XYZ file of C-alpha atoms in Angstrom:
252
model
C 98.684 128.935 100.460
C 100.007 126.291 98.235
C 102.929 128.708 97.617
C 103.131 129.350 101.189
C 103.719 125.409 102.243
C 105.730 125.002 98.980
C 108.432 127.390 100.187
C 107.585 125.709 103.980
C 109.312 122.002 102.698
C 111.508 123.650 100.637
C 113.371 125.567 103.282
C 112.835 122.177 105.034
C 114.993 120.716 102.010
C 117.951 123.179 102.842
C 117.723 122.610 106.091
C 118.512 118.776 105.413
C 121.317 119.451 103.539
C 123.548 121.690 105.870
C 126.292 119.751 107.450
C 124.852 120.799 111.227
C 121.841 118.584 110.026
C 124.385 115.612 108.932
C 126.185 116.012 112.042
C 122.790 116.260 114.212
C 121.876 112.570 112.079
C 125.379 111.058 112.769
C 124.972 112.015 116.529
C 121.453 110.229 116.928
C 122.775 107.322 114.605
C 125.997 107.075 116.884
C 123.607 107.039 120.164
C 121.383 104.785 118.641
C 123.980 102.110 118.402
C 125.289 102.909 121.957
C 121.540 101.908 122.885
C 121.685 99.032 120.915
C 124.647 97.558 122.697
C 123.321 98.818 126.161
C 120.450 96.619 125.820
C 121.474 93.380 124.201
C 120.447 91.250 126.485
C 117.122 92.567 126.580
C 114.422 91.443 124.739
C 113.716 93.377 121.394
C 110.496 95.490 122.912
C 112.153 95.799 126.717
C 115.213 96.860 124.917
C 113.115 99.585 122.926
C 112.126 100.979 125.671
C 115.635 101.120 127.440
C 116.854 103.037 125.107
C 114.104 105.687 124.914
C 114.464 106.006 128.150
C 118.110 106.051 128.826
C 118.882 109.717 129.704
C 122.028 109.048 127.665
C 120.982 108.669 124.665
C 117.831 110.835 125.387
C 120.350 114.143 126.163
C 122.599 113.813 123.431
C 120.905 111.821 121.364
C 117.491 113.547 120.438
C 117.372 116.637 122.515
C 121.148 117.777 121.839
C 120.501 116.942 117.904
C 116.980 118.709 117.849
C 117.967 121.415 119.317
C 120.684 122.258 117.101
C 117.901 121.475 114.139
C 115.722 123.587 115.394
C 117.613 126.726 115.252
C 118.698 126.093 112.117
C 115.359 125.750 110.750
C 114.784 128.978 113.345
C 117.598 130.699 110.927
C 116.441 130.020 107.716
C 113.169 130.329 108.214
C 114.516 134.469 108.672
C 116.367 134.099 106.177
C 113.494 133.275 103.315
C 112.347 136.601 102.248
C 110.165 134.846 100.110
C 108.621 132.999 102.588
C 108.541 136.529 105.373
C 107.071 138.637 102.471
C 103.970 136.210 101.755
C 103.153 136.303 105.797
C 100.540 138.869 106.913
C 100.570 139.375 110.339
C 103.125 138.530 113.841
C 100.792 135.125 114.628
C 100.754 133.725 110.996
C 104.272 134.048 110.840
C 104.587 132.703 114.561
C 102.598 129.614 113.519
C 104.066 129.096 110.028
C 107.675 129.044 112.168
C 105.994 126.616 114.390
C 104.393 124.406 111.996
C 108.068 124.923 110.364
C 110.121 123.227 113.209
C 107.186 120.720 113.778
C 107.148 119.010 110.458
C 111.256 119.251 110.716
C 111.408 117.494 113.955
C 108.714 115.068 112.926
C 110.288 113.421 109.594
C 114.245 113.385 112.381
C 111.783 111.477 114.627
C 110.690 109.051 112.440
C 114.481 108.741 111.003
C 115.368 108.269 115.022
C 112.694 105.727 115.321
C 114.408 103.609 111.919
C 117.642 104.094 113.585
C 117.160 102.908 116.621
C 115.452 100.356 115.101
C 118.434 99.294 112.952
C 120.536 99.296 115.913
C 118.541 97.198 117.724
C 118.975 94.002 115.205
C 122.936 95.062 115.318
C 123.025 92.876 118.494
C 121.599 89.207 120.193
C 118.034 90.155 121.839
C 116.910 87.617 124.436
C 113.494 87.194 122.147
C 111.133 89.691 120.790
C 109.329 90.324 124.395
C 105.678 90.511 123.126
C 104.533 89.964 126.690
C 102.100 91.155 129.323
C 105.009 92.865 131.365
C 103.716 93.298 135.390
C 106.610 95.443 136.655
C 105.228 98.248 133.925
C 101.571 97.104 134.661
C 101.105 97.357 130.661
C 101.798 95.232 127.719
C 105.059 95.259 126.505
C 104.048 96.649 122.881
C 101.282 98.961 124.227
C 104.116 100.788 126.621
C 106.777 101.118 123.902
C 103.867 102.898 121.729
C 102.666 105.150 124.572
C 106.887 106.193 125.761
C 106.998 106.779 121.816
C 104.454 109.220 121.764
C 105.137 110.432 125.086
C 108.557 111.572 123.822
C 107.340 112.609 120.755
C 105.003 114.974 122.409
C 107.018 116.375 125.006
C 110.154 116.607 122.071
C 108.097 119.004 120.426
C 107.066 121.257 123.474
C 110.875 121.243 124.345
C 111.429 122.757 120.536
C 108.831 124.969 119.886
C 109.308 126.586 123.529
C 113.007 126.682 122.446
C 112.014 128.682 118.807
C 109.451 131.065 120.685
C 112.257 131.982 123.111
C 114.498 132.517 120.093
C 112.099 135.460 119.421
C 112.980 137.042 122.478
C 116.101 136.199 124.091
C 119.600 135.917 122.233
C 120.472 132.008 121.039
C 123.763 131.648 122.867
C 120.964 131.832 125.979
C 118.483 129.380 124.936
C 121.403 126.942 124.499
C 122.776 127.426 127.838
C 119.347 126.942 129.490
C 119.038 123.784 127.623
C 122.712 123.008 128.615
C 121.595 122.784 132.576
C 118.122 121.033 131.872
C 120.473 118.238 130.163
C 122.705 118.198 133.282
C 119.574 117.830 135.506
C 118.479 115.192 132.838
C 121.534 113.306 133.687
C 121.738 113.037 137.009
C 117.588 112.239 137.206
C 118.594 108.313 137.166
C 120.844 108.325 140.259
C 117.889 110.306 142.677
C 115.690 108.706 144.214
C 112.045 108.542 143.246
C 109.446 108.167 145.603
C 106.703 105.099 143.570
C 103.586 107.326 142.118
C 100.267 106.006 143.523
C 97.653 108.597 142.674
C 97.222 112.174 140.852
C 97.830 114.199 143.904
C 101.606 112.927 143.426
C 101.876 113.570 139.890
C 105.417 114.776 139.349
C 105.889 117.849 138.082
C 109.708 117.809 136.780
C 109.695 117.387 132.910
C 112.441 114.285 133.583
C 109.937 112.186 135.860
C 108.747 111.582 132.093
C 111.929 111.138 129.889
C 112.671 108.346 132.346
C 111.213 104.958 133.758
C 109.067 106.240 137.000
C 107.514 104.015 139.215
C 103.107 104.105 138.934
C 100.696 102.650 140.604
C 99.319 101.267 137.201
C 99.719 101.770 133.664
C 96.188 103.883 134.085
C 97.641 106.579 136.093
C 100.746 107.160 134.746
C 99.074 107.931 131.024
C 96.691 110.116 132.830
C 99.387 111.133 134.442
C 101.264 112.320 131.490
C 98.342 113.656 129.921
C 97.834 115.841 132.213
C 101.171 116.685 132.469
C 101.284 117.742 128.712
C 98.970 119.856 128.217
C 99.727 121.851 131.251
C 102.778 122.385 129.167
C 100.737 123.223 126.098
C 98.975 125.670 128.237
C 102.500 127.764 128.707
C 103.737 127.386 125.302
C 99.934 128.789 123.970
C 100.969 131.512 126.965
C 104.166 132.293 125.853
C 102.755 132.627 121.686
C 100.861 134.853 122.796
C 103.449 137.000 124.919
C 106.017 136.799 121.856
C 103.237 137.628 119.008
C 102.557 140.937 121.110
C 105.547 141.702 122.087
C 107.758 141.234 119.084
C 108.773 143.837 116.574
C 107.477 144.137 112.823
C 108.925 141.449 110.935
C 112.131 142.524 108.997
C 112.580 141.852 105.537
């Protein structure tokens, strides 16, 4: 087990040294600075919330770089014959593949948050904004933590779904499907979104959880988000079982 974990960490190190990875980090940095400029007149906490829920930043500064990093991690994982040789079953193979993608994305997400904080400090802010926000029905700091966790969960769910689909579909098809999603997300802020006032009007489109959507209360938004993440997790679990049963023998 220890040897497998070391190989996985080494695999992550190899990916982090590629030009693809450096380019993605550069993209995240550029759009973090863009977000900092966009939120220049807001308070620090409100600016942070605005950046993480901005469609342009999320698509070009989060989803696109993380898609490239996920696909690179998948490719290098399959090329690591020393790791594959130690995996005895298809379930074990998928488990460690997902674990590798999860750890890689966690590392990049942490870097992204640091870059956003740096970008926020590059532009003049109107105070910290550490106060109750009655429009959001929640304290700004608590809402920011909620947004950070929600964004991370949804990003990981999308990445895991992508890597599982890579076992059955051509990577070009995966890219096309993601580009279609990006286009829909770009248009989401311009749609007339009805405020959510009860659990039965819970949004079904993932874009509603990546941008600011009006809820009757923060408690309702938290509850809807937890249900939605749970449903998406069940979908990924079902996809995991389908892929596990249908992939061929692991090739060295």
